[in-house]
PDB file of N, CA and C in Angstrom:
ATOM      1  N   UNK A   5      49.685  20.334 -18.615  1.00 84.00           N
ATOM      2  CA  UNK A   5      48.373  20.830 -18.257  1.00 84.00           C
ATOM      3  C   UNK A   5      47.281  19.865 -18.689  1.00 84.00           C
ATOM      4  N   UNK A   6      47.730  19.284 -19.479  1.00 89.00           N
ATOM      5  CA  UNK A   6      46.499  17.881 -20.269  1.00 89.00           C
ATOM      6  C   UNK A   6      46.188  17.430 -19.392  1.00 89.00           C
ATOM      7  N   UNK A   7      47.223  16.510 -18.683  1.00 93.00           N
ATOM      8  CA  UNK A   7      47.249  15.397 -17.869  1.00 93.00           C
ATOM      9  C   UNK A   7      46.647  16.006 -16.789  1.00 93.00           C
ATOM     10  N   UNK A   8      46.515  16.955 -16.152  1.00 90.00           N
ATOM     11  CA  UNK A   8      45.793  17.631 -14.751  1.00 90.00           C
ATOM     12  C   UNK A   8      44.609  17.580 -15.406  1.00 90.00           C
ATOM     13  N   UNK A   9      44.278  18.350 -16.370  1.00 90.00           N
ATOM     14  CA  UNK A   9      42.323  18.967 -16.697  1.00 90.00           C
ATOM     15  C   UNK A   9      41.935  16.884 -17.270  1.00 90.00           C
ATOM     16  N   UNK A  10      42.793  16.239 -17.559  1.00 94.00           N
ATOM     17  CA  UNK A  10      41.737  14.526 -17.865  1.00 94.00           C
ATOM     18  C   UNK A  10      41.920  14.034 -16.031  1.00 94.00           C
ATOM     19  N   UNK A  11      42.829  14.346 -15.574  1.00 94.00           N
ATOM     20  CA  UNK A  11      42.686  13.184 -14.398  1.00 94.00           C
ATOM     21  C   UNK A  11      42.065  14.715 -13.127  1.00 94.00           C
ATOM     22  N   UNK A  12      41.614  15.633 -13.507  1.00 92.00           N
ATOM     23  CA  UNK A  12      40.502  16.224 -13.108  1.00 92.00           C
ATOM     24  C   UNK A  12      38.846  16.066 -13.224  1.00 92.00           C
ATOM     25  N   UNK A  13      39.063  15.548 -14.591  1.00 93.00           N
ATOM     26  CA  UNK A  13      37.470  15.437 -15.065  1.00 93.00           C
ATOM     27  C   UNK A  13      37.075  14.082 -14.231  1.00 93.00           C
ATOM     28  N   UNK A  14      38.326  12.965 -14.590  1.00 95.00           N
ATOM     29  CA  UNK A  14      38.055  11.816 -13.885  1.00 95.00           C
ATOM     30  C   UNK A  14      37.366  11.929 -12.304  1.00 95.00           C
ATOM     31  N   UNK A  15      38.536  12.650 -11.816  1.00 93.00           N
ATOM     32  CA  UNK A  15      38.410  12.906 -10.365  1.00 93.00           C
ATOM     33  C   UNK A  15      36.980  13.609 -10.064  1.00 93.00           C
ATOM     34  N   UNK A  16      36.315  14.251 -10.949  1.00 92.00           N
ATOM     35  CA  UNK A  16      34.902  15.264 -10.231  1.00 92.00           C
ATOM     36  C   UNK A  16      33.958  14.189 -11.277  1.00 92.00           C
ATOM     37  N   UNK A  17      34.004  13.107 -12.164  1.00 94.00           N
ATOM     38  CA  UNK A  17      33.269  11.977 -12.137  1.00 94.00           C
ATOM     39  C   UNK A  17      32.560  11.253 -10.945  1.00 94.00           C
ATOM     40  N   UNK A  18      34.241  10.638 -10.229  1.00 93.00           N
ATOM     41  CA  UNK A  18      33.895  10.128  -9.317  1.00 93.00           C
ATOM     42  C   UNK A  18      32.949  10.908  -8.055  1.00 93.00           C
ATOM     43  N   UNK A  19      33.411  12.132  -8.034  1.00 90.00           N
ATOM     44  CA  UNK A  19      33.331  12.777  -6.696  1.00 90.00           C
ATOM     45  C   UNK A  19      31.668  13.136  -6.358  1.00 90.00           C
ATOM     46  N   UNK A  20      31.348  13.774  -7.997  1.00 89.00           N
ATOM     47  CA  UNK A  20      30.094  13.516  -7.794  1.00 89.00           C
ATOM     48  C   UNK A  20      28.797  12.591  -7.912  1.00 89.00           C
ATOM     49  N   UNK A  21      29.263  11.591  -8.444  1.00 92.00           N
ATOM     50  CA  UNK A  21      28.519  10.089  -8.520  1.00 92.00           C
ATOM     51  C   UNK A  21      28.197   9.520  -6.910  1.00 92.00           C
ATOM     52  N   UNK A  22      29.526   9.827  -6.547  1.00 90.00           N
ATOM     53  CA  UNK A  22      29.820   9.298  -4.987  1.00 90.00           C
ATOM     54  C   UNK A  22      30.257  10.087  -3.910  1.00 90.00           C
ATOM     55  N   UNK A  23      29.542  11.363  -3.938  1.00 85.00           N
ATOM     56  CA  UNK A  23      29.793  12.614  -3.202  1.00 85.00           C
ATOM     57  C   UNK A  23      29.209  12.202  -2.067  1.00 85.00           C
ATOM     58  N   UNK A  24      28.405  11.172  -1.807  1.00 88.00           N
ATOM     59  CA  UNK A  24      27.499  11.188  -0.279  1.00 88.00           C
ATOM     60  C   UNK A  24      28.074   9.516   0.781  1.00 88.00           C
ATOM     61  N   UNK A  25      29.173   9.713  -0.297  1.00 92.00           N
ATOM     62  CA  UNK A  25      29.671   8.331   0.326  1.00 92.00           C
ATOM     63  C   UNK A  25      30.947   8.857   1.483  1.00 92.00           C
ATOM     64  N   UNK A  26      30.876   7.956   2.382  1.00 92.00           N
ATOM     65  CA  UNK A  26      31.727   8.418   3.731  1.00 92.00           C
ATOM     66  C   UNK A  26      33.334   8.877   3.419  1.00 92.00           C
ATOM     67  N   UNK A  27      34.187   8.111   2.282  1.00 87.00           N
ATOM     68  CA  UNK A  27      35.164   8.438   1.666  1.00 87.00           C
ATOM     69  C   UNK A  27      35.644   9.856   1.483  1.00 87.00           C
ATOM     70  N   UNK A  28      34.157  10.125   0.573  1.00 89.00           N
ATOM     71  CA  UNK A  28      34.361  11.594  -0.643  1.00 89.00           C
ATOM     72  C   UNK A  28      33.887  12.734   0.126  1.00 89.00           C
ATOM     73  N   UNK A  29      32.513  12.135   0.980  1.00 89.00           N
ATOM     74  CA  UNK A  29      30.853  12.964   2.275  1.00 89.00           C
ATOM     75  C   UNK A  29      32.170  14.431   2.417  1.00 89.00           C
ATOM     76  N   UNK A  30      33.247  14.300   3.556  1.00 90.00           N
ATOM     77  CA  UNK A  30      34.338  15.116   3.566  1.00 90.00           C
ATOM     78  C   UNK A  30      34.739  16.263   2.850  1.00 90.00           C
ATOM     79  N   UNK A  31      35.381  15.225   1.513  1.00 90.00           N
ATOM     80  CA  UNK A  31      36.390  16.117   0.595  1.00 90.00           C
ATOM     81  C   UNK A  31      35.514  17.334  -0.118  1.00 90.00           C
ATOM     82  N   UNK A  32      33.890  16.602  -0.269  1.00 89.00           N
ATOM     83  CA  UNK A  32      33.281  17.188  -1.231  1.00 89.00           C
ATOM     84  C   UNK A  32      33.126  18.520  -1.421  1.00 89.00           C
ATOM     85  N   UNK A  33      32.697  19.372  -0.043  1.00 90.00           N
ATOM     86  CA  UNK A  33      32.632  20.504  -0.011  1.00 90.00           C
ATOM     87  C   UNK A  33      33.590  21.451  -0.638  1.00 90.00           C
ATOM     88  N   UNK A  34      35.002  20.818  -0.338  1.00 92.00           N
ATOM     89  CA  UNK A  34      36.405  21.444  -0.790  1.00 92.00           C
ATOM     90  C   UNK A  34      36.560  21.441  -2.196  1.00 92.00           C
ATOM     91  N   UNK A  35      36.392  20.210  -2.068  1.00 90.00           N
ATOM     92  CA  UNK A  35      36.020  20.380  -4.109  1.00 90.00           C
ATOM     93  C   UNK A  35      35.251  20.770  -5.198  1.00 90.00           C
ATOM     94  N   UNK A  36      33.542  21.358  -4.081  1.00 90.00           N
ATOM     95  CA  UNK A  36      33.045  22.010  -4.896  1.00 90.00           C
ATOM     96  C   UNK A  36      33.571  23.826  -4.936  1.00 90.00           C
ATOM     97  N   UNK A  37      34.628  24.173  -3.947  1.00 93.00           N
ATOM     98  CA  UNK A  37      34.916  25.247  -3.830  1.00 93.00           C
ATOM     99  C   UNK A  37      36.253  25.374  -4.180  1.00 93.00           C
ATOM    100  N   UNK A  38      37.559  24.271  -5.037  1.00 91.00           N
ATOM    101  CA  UNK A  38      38.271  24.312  -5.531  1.00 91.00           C
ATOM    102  C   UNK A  38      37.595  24.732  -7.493  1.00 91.00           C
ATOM    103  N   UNK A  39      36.662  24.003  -7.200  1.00 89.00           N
ATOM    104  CA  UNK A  39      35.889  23.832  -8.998  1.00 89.00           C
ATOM    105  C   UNK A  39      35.538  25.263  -9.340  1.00 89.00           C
ATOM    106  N   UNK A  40      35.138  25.834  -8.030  1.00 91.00           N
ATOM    107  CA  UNK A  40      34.483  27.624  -8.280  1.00 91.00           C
ATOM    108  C   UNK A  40      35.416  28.394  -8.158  1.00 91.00           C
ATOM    109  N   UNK A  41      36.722  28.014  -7.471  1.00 90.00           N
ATOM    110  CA  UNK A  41      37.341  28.534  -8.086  1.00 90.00           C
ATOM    111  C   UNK A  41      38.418  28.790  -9.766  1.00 90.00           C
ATOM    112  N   UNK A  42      38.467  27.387  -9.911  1.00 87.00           N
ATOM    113  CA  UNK A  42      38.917  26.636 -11.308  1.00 87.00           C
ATOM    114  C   UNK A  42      38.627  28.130 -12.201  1.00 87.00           C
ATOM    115  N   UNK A  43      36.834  27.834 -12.175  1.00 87.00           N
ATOM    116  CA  UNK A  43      36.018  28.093 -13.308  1.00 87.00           C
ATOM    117  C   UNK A  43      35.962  29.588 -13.048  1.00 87.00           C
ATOM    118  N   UNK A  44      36.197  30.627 -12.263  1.00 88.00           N
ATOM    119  CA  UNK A  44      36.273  31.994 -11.546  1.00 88.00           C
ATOM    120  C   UNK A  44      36.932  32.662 -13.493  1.00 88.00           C
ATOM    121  N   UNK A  45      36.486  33.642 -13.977  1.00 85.00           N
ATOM    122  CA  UNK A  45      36.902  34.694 -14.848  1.00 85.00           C
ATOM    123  C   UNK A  45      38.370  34.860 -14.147  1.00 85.00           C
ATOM    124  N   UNK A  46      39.406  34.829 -15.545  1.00 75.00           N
ATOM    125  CA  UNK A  46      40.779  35.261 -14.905  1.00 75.00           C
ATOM    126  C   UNK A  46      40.915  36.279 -15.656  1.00 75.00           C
ATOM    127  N   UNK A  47      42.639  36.744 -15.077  1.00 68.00           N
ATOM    128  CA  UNK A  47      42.366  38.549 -16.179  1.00 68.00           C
ATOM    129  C   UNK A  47      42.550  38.394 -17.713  1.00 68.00           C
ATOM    130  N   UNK A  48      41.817  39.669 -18.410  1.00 58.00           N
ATOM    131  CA  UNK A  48      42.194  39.658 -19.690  1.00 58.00           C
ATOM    132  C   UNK A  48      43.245  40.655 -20.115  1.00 58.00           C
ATOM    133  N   UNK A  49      43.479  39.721 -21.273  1.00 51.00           N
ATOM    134  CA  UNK A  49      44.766  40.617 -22.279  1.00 51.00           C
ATOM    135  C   UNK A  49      44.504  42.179 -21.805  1.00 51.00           C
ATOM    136  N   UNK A  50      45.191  42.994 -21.471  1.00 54.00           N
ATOM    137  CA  UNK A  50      45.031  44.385 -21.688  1.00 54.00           C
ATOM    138  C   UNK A  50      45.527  45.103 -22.863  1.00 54.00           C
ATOM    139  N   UNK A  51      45.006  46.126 -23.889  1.00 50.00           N
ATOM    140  CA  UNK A  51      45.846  46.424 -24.948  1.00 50.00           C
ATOM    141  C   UNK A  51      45.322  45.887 -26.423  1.00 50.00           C
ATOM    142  N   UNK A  52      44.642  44.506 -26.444  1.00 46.00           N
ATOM    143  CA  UNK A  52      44.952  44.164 -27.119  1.00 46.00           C
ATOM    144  C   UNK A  52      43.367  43.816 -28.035  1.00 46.00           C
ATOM    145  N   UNK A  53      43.016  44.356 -28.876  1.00 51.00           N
ATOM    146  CA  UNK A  53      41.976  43.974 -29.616  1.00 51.00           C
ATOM    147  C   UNK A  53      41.864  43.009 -30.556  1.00 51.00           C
ATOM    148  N   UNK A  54      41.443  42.174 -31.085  1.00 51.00           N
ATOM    149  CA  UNK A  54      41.168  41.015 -32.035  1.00 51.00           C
ATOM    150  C   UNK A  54      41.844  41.637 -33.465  1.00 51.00           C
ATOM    151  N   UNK A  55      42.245  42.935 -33.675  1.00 48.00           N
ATOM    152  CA  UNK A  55      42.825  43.111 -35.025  1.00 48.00           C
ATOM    153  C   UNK A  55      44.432  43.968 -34.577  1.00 48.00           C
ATOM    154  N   UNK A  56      45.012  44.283 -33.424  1.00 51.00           N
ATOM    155  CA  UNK A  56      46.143  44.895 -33.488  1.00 51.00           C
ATOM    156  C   UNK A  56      47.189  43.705 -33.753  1.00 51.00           C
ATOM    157  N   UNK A  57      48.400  44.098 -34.080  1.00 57.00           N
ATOM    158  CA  UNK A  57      49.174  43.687 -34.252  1.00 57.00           C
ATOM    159  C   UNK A  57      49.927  43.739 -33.049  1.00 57.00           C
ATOM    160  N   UNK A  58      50.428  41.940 -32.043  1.00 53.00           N
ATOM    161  CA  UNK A  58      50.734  42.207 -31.471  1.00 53.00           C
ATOM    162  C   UNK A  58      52.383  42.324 -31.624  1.00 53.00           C
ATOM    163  N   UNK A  59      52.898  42.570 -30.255  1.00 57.00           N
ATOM    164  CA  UNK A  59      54.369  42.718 -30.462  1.00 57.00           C
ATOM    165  C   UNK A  59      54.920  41.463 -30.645  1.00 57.00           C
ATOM    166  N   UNK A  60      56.060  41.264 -31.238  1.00 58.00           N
ATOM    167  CA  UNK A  60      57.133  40.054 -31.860  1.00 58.00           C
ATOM    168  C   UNK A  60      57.929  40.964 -30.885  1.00 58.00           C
ATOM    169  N   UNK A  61      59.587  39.441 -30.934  1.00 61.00           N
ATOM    170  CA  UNK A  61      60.516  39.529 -30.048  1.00 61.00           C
ATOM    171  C   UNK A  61      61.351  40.483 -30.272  1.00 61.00           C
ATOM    172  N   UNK A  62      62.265  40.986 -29.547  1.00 62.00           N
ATOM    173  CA  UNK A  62      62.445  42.140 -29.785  1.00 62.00           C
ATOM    174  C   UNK A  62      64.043  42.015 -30.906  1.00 62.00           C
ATOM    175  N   UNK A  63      63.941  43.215 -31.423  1.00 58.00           N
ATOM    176  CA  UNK A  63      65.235  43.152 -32.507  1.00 58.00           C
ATOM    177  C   UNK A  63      66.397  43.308 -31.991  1.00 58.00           C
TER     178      UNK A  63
END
């Protein structure tokens, strides 16, 4: 997962430095609507509050 989120950051460096260039002009749109999704709230823990004890493997 490292290696995707650094040669991601790289990749939306370039994209938006040089978003209006004939290359990227294209991709850009897609990538600003891959990024919204990236960054979209995913689900949370259900159950589980900052002090329960969660479950260990089973015996």
């Amino acid at each position: 997962m490292a290696e995707f989120t650094f040669g991601l950051k790289l990749l939306a460096e370039v994209m938006v430095r040089h978003h209006r260039e004939p290359l990227f002009k294209e991709l850009w749109p897609h990538f600003r609507e891959f990024m919204k999704y990236l960054k979209r709230p995913g689900p949370t823990a259900q159950g589980y509050e900052g002090n329960e004890k969660r479950p260990g493997p089973p015996t």
